[in-house]
Short mmCIF file of C-alpha atoms in Angstrom, two decimals:
data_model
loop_
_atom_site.label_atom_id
_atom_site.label_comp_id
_atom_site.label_asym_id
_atom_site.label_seq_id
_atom_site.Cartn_x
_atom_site.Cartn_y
_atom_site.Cartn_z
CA UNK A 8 -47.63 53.84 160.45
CA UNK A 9 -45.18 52.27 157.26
CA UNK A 10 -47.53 51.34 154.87
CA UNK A 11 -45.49 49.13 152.12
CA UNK A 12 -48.63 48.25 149.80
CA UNK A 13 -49.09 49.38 146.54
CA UNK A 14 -51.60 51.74 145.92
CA UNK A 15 -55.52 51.54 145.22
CA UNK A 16 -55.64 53.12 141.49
CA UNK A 17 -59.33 53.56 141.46
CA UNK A 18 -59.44 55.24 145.26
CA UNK A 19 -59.12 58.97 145.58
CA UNK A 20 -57.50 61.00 146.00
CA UNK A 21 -54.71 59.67 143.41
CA UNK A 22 -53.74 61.79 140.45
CA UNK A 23 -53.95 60.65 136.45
CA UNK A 24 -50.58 60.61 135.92
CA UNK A 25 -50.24 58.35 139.77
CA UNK A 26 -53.07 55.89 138.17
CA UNK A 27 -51.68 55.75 135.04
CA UNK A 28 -48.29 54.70 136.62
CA UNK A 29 -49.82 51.90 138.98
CA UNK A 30 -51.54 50.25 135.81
CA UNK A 31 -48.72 51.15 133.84
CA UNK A 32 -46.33 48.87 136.24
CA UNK A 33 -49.19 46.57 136.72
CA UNK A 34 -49.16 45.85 133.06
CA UNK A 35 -45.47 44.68 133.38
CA UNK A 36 -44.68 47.97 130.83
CA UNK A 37 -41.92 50.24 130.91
CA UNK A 38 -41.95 53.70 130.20
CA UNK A 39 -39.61 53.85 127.19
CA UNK A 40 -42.17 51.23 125.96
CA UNK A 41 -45.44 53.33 126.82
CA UNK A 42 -44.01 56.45 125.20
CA UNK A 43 -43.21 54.41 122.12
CA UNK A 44 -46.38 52.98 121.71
CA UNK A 45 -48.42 56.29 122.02
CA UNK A 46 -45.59 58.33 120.33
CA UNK A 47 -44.26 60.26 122.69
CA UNK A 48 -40.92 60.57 124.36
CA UNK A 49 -40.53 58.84 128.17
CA UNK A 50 -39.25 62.05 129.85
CA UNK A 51 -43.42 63.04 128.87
CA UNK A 52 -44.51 59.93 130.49
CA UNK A 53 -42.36 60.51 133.56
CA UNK A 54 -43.90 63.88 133.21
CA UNK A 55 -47.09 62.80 133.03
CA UNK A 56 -46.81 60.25 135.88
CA UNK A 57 -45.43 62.53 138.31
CA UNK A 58 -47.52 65.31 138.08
CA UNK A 59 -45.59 67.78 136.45
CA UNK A 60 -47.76 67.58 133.37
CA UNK A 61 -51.82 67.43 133.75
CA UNK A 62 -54.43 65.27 132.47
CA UNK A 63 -53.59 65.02 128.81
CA UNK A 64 -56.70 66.37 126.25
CA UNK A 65 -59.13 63.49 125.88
CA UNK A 66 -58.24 61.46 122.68
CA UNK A 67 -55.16 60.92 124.26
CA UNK A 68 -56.21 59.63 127.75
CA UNK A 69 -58.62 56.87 125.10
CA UNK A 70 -55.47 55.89 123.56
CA UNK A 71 -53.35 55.59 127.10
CA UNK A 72 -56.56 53.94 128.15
CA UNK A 73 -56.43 51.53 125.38
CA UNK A 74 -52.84 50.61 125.77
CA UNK A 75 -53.25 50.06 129.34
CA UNK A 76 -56.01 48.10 128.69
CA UNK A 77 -58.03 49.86 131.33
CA UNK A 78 -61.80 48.51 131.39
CA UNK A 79 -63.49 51.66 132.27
CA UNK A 80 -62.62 55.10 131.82
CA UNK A 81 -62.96 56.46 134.88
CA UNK A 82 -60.67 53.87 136.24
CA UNK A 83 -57.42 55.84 134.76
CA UNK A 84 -59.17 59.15 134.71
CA UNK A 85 -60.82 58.91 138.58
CA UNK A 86 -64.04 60.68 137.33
CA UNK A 87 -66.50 58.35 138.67
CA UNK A 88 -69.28 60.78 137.22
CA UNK A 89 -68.59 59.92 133.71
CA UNK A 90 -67.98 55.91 133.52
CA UNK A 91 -67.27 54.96 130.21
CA UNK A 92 -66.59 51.09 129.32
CA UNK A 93 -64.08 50.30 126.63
CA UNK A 94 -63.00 46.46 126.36
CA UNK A 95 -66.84 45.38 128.27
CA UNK A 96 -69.61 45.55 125.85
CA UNK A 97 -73.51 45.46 127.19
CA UNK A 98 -74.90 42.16 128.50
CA UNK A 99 -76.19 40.01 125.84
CA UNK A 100 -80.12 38.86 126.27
CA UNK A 101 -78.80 35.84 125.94
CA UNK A 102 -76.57 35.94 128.92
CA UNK A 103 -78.25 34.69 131.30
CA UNK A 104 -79.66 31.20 129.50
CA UNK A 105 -75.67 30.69 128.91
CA UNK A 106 -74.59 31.35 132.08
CA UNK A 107 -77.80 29.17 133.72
CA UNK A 108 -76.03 26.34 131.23
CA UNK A 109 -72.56 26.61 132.11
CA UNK A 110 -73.76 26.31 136.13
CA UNK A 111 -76.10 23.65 136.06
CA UNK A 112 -74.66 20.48 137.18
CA UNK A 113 -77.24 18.19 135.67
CA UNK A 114 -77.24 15.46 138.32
CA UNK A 115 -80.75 14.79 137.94
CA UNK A 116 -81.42 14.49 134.81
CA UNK A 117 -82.13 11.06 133.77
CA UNK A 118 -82.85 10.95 129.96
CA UNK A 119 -80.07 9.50 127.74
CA UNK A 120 -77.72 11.97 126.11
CA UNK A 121 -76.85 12.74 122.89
CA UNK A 122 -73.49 10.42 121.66
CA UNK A 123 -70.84 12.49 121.05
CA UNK A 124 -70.86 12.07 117.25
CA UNK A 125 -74.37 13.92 117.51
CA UNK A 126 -73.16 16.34 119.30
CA UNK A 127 -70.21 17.63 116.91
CA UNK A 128 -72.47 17.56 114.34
CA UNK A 129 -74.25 20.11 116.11
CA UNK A 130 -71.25 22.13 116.89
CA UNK A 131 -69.85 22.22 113.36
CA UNK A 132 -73.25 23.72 113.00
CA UNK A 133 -73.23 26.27 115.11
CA UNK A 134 -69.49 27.28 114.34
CA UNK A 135 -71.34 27.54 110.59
CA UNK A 136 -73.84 29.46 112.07
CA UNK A 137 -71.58 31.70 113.82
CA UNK A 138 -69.74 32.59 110.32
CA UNK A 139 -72.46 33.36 108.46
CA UNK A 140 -74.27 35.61 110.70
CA UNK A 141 -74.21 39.39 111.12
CA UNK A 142 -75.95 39.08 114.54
CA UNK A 143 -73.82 35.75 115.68
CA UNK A 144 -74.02 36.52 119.37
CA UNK A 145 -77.84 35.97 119.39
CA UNK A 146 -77.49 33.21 117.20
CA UNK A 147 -74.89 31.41 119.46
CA UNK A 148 -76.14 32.03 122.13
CA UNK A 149 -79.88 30.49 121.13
CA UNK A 150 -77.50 27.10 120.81
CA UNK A 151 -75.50 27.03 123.50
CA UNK A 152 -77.75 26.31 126.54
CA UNK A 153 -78.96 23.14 125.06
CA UNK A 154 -75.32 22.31 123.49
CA UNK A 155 -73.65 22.79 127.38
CA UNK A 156 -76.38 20.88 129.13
CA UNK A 157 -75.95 17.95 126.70
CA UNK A 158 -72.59 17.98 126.46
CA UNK A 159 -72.02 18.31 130.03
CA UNK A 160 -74.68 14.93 130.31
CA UNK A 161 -72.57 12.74 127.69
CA UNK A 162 -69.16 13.62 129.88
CA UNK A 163 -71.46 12.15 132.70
CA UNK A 164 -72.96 9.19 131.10
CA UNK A 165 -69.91 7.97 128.86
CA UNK A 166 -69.24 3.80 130.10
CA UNK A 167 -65.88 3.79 128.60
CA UNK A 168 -62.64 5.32 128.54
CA UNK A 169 -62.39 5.99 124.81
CA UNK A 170 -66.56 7.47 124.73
CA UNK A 171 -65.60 9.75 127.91
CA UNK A 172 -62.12 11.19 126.35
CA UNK A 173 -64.63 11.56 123.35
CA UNK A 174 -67.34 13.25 125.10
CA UNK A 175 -64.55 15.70 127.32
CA UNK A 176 -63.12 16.75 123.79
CA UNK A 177 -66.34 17.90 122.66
CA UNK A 178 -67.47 19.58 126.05
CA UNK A 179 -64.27 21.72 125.58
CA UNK A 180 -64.65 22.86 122.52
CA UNK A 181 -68.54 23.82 123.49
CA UNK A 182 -66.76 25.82 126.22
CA UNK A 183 -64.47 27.20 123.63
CA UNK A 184 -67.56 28.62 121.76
CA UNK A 185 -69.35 29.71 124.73
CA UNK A 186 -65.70 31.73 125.51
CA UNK A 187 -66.26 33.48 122.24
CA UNK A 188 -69.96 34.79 123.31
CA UNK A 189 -69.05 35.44 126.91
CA UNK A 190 -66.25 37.33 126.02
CA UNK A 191 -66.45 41.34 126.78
CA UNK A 192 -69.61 40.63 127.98
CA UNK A 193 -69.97 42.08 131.66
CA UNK A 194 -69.16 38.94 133.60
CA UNK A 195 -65.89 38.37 133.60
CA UNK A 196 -66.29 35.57 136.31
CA UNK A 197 -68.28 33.89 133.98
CA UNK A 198 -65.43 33.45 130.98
CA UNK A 199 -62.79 32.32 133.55
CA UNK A 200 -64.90 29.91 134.03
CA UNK A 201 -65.78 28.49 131.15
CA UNK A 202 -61.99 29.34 129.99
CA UNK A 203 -60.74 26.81 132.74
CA UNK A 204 -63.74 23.77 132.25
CA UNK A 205 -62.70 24.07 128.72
CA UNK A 206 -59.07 23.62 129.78
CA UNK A 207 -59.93 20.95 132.63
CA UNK A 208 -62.07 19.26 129.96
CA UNK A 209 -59.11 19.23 126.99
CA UNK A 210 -56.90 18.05 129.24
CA UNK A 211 -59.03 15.14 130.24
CA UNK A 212 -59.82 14.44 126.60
CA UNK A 213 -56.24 13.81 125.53
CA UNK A 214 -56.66 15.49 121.95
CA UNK A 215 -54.02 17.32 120.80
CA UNK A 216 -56.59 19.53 118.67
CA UNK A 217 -58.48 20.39 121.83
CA UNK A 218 -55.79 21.40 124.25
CA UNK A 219 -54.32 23.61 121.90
CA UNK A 220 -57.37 25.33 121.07
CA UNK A 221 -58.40 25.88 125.09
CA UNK A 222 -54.35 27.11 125.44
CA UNK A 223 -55.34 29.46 122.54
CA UNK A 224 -58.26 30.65 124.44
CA UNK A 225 -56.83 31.20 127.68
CA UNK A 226 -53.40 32.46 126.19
CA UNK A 227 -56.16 35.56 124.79
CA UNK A 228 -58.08 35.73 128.22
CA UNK A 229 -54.75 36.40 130.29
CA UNK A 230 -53.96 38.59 127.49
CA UNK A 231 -56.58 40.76 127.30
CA UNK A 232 -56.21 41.06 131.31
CA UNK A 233 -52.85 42.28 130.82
CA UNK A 234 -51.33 39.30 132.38
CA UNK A 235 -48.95 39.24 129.38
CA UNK A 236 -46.39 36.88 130.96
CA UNK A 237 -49.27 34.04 132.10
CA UNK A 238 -50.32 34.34 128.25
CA UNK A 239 -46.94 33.73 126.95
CA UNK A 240 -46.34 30.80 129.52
CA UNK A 241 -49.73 29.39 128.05
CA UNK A 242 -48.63 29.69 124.72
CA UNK A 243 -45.26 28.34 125.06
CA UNK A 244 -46.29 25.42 126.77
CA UNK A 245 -49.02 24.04 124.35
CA UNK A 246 -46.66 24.97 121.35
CA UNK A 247 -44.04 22.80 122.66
CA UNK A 248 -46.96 19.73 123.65
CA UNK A 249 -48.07 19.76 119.83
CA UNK A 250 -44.62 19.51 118.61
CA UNK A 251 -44.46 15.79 118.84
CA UNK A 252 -47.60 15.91 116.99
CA UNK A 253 -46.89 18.15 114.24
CA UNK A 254 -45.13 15.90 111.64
CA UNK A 255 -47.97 13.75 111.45
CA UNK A 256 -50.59 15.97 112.15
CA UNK A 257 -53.77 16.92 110.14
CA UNK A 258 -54.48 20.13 109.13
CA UNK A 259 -56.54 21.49 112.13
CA UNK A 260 -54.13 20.24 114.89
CA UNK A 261 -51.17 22.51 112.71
CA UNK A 262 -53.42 24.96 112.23
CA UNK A 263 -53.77 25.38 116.14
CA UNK A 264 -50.32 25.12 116.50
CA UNK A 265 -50.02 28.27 113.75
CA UNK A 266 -52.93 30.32 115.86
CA UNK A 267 -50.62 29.61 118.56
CA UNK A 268 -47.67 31.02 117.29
CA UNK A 269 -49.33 34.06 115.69
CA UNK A 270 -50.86 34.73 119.73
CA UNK A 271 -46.99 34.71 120.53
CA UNK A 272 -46.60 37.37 117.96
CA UNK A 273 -49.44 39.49 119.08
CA UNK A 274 -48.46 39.03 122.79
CA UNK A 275 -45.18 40.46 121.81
CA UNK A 276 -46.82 43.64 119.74
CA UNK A 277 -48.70 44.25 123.00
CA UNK A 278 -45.11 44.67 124.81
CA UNK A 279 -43.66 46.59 121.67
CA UNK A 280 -41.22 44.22 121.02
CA UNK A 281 -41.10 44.41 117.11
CA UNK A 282 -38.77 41.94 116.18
CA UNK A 283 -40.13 38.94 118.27
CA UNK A 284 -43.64 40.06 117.25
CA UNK A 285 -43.02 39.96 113.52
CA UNK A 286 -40.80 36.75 114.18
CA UNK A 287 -43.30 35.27 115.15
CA UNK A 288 -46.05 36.39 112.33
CA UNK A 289 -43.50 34.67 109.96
CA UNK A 290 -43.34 31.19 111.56
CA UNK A 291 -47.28 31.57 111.65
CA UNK A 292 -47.42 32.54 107.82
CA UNK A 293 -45.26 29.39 107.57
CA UNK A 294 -46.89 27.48 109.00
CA UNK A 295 -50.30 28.85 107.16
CA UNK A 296 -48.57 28.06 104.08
CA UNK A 297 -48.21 24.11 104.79
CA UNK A 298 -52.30 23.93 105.25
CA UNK A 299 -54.03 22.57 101.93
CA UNK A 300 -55.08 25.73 100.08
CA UNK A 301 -58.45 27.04 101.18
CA UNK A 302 -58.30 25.45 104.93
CA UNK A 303 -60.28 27.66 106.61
CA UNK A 304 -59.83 26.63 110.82
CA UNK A 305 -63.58 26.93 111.83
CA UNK A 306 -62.53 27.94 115.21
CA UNK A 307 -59.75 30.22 115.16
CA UNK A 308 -59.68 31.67 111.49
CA UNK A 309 -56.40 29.98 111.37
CA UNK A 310 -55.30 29.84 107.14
CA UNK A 311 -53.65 31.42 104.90
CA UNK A 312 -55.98 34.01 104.08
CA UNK A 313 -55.79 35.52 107.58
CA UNK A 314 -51.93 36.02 107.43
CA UNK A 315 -52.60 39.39 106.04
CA UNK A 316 -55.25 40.47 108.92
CA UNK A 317 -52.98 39.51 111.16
CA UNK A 318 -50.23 41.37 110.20
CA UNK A 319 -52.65 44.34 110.46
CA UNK A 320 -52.95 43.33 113.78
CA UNK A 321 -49.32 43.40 114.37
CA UNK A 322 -48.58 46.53 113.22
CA UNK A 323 -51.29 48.16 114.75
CA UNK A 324 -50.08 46.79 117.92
CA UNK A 325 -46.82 48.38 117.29
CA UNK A 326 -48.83 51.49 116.86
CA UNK A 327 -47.01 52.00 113.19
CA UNK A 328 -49.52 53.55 111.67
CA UNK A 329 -47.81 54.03 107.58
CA UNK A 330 -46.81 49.90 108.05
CA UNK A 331 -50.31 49.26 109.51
CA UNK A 332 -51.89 50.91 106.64
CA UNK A 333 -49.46 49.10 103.69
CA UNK A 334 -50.21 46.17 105.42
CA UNK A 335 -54.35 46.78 105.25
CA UNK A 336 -53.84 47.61 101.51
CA UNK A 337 -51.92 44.45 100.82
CA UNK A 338 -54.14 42.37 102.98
CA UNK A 339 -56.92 39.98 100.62
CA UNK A 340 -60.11 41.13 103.37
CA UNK A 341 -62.54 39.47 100.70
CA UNK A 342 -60.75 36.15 101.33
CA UNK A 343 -62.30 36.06 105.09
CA UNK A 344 -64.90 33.70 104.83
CA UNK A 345 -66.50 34.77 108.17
CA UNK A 346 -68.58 38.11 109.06
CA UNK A 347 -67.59 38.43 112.79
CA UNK A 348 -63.63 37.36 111.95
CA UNK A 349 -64.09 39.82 108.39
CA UNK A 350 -65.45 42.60 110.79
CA UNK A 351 -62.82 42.33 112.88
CA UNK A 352 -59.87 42.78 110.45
CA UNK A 353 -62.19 46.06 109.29
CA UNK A 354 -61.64 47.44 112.67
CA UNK A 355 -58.44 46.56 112.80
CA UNK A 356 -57.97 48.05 109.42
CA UNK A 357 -59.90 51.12 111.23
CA UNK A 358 -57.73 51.16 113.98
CA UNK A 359 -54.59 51.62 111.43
CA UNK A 360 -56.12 54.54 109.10
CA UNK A 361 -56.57 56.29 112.46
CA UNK A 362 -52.88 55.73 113.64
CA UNK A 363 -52.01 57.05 110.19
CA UNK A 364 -54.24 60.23 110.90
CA UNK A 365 -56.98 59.20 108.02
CA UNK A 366 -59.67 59.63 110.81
CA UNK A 367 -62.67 60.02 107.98
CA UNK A 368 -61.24 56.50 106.14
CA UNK A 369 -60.92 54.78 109.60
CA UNK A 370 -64.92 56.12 110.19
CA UNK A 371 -65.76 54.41 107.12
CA UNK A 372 -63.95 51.27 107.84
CA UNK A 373 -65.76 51.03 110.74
CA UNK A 374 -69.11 51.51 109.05
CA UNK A 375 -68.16 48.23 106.45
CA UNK A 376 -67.42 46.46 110.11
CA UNK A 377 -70.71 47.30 111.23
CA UNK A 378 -72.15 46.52 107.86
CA UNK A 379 -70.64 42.80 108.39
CA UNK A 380 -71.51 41.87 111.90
CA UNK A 381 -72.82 44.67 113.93
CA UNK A 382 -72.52 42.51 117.04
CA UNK A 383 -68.56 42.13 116.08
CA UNK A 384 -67.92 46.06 116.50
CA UNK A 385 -70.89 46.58 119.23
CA UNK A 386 -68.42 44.74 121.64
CA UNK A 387 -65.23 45.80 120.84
CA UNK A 388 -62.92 48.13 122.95
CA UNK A 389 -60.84 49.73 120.05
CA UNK A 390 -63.86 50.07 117.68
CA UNK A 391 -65.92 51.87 120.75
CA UNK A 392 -62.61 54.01 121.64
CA UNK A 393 -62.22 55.43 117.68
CA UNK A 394 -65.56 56.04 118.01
CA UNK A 395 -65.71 58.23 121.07
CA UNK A 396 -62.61 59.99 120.43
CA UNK A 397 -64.24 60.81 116.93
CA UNK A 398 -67.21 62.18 118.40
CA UNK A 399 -64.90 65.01 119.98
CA UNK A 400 -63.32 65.64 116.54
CA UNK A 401 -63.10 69.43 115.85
CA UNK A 402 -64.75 68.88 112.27
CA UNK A 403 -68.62 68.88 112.42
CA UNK A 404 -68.85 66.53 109.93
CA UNK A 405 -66.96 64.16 110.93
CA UNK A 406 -68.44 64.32 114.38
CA UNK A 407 -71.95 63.64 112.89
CA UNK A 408 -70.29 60.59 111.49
CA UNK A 409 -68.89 59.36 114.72
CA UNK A 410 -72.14 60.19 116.64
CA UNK A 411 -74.07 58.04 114.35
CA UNK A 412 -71.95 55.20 114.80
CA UNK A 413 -71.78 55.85 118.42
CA UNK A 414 -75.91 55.74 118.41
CA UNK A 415 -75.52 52.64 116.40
CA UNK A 416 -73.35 50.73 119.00
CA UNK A 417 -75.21 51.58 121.73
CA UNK A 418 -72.16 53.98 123.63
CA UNK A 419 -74.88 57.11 123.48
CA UNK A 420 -77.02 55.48 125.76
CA UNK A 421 -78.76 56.66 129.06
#
């Protein structure tokens, strides 16, 4: 009998290079594209696909992996015997308090909530909190059972328009810090659905400042999904919403709208497209440039110090590793005021000495990451995948280093 469907890529018998064309296409990537971004040519990704070349040696299959943004290794490689998770990092402790929260309906509770005035207080606390610590997911997520529950109450109890828009803008952006624990944690049912309360909850709000930030945070869900074209839609849309409100606008609503337009710009590094990515990056730096000098945007880093990570980012996504690493020299890392968001930019930085073939400077890049926020680099795919690919490194010093690490972050684990 016809059979018309696409392909199962994780059921056997199929081939690498047959699963590594079915994500491939699923991504919405073309070859040309593929081959570009790992540096090879497409006739050796047809090649690949088709069977007429093997599995490729295993530093490569992390990097395809990584570009594909495939979740767990055996996934792309079909050896169910060695499962290896890249972008999912182990469940928090904390997990299951947060997720309790985020389920709970709290129908019966009948003390009197916190007014919404309280409750941001709180929140710009915890967003402090979450700066200044090296182990912020514990710290986070300590706060945010008691910050959903009560914020979820005040939506419930508000007696007036104007207190429940109030309350509903605060409930999102509780959401949009319980995104940023839940995230590549091991329930990704869990950060859809905070991702879409926070959403439902902007929306009800009315505030310009909230919407965009949920659109920022979903734009980056469906992103990291590889649903590249529902994260552009996402980011399109709220741009153009807070463009009424941009000539009047204080400086966290335009710094949203700048996060915004740098997520454009990374979306379109993820396809390879370098002009529209870097296009982008330069109506972000703009628009970072505008902001009163040392705005720092507590939620998305948004300023003017954080041009220069993200045009690491950028780069890296471009996979040009000599641009990637003139733009990690250039870029002012001490002027990150926060651990997680300064550990990131490390690994980024790590992720371009290793595209450059400095493999012993990206190792030790990675160790000042873990040095600022070892819960930052514990859950991160791209960290985890130098890492491993290091640990198969032919020098025995350098795999020492890498094995350490690995030990560090958990991936040597039983």
């Amino acid at each position: 009998m016809p059979n018309d469907a696409t392909p199962d890529p994780y059921a056997d018998p199929l081939a690498f290079g047959q699963r590594m064309q079915i994500l491939r296409t699923h991504r919405g990537l073309s070859r040309p594209v593929v081959a570009g971004l790992l540096g090879m040519s497409p006739s050796w990704v047809k090649q690949i696909e088709t069977g007429q070349i093997g599995m490729p040696k295993y530093t490569l299959v992390l990097r395809i992996a990584e570009l594909l943004r495939v979740r767990d290794l055996s996934d792309l490689t079909g050896d169910q015997s060695a499962q290896v998770d890249l972008f999912i990092g182990p469940g928090h402790p904390r997990l299951p308090a947060v997720r309790d929260a985020v389920n709970a309906l709290t129908l019966g509770e009948n003390r009197e909530a916190p007014s919404a005035e309280h409750l941001a207080a709180r929140l710009s606390t915890a967003w402090a909190a979450r700066h200044e610590a090296p182990n912020h997911r514990q710290v986070v997520g300590e706060l945010l059972p008691g910050l959903i529950r009560d914020a979820q109450l005040a939506t419930r109890q508000a007696d007036t328009a104007s207190d429940r828009r109030a309350a509903q803008a605060v409930l999102s952006e509780v959401y949009s810090l319980s995104q940023f624990f839940v995230a590549y944690q091991p329930d990704s049912a869990l950060l859809w659905r905070v991702a879409e309360r926070g959403m439902v909850a902007a929306q009800e709000s009315e505030d310009p400042h909230a919407i965009g930030v949920a659109a920022w945070l979903a734009a980056q869900a469906h992103r990291d999904s590889g649903h590249f074209d529902a994260a552009d839609a996402m980011t399109m849309e709220a741009l153009g919403y807070l463009e009424r409100f941009l000539p009047d606008a204080d400086d966290r609503t335009a710094a949203i709208a700048g996060a915004l337009q740098f997520e454009a710009g990374y979306t379109a590094a993820r396809r390879g497209e370098n002009g529209s990515a870097w296009g982008w990056w330069d109506k972000a730096r703009v628009t970072a440039g505008a902001l009163a000098p040392g705005y720092y945007h507590p939620i998305t880093s948004f300023s003017q110090a954080i041009m220069g990570a993200h045009a690491v980012t950028v780069a890296v996504e471009l996979r040009a590793g000599g641009e990637s690493v003139r733009q990690a020299v250039a870029a002012d890392s001490v002027a990150i005021p926060s651990r997680p968001r300064l550990a990131r930019h490390r690994i980024e930085e790590a992720r371009a000495y290793q595209l450059d073939g400095q493999a012993e400077t990206a190792l030790a890049t990675l160790e000042k990451a873990h040095k600022a926020a070892p819960e930052t680099i514990r859950y991160n795919g791209y960290a985890r995948r130098i890492v491993l690919e290091e640990t198969e490194s032919r020098f025995p010093a350098r795999r020492r280093r890498a094995a350490a690490l690995a030990e560090q972050l958990g991936l040597l684990a039983a």
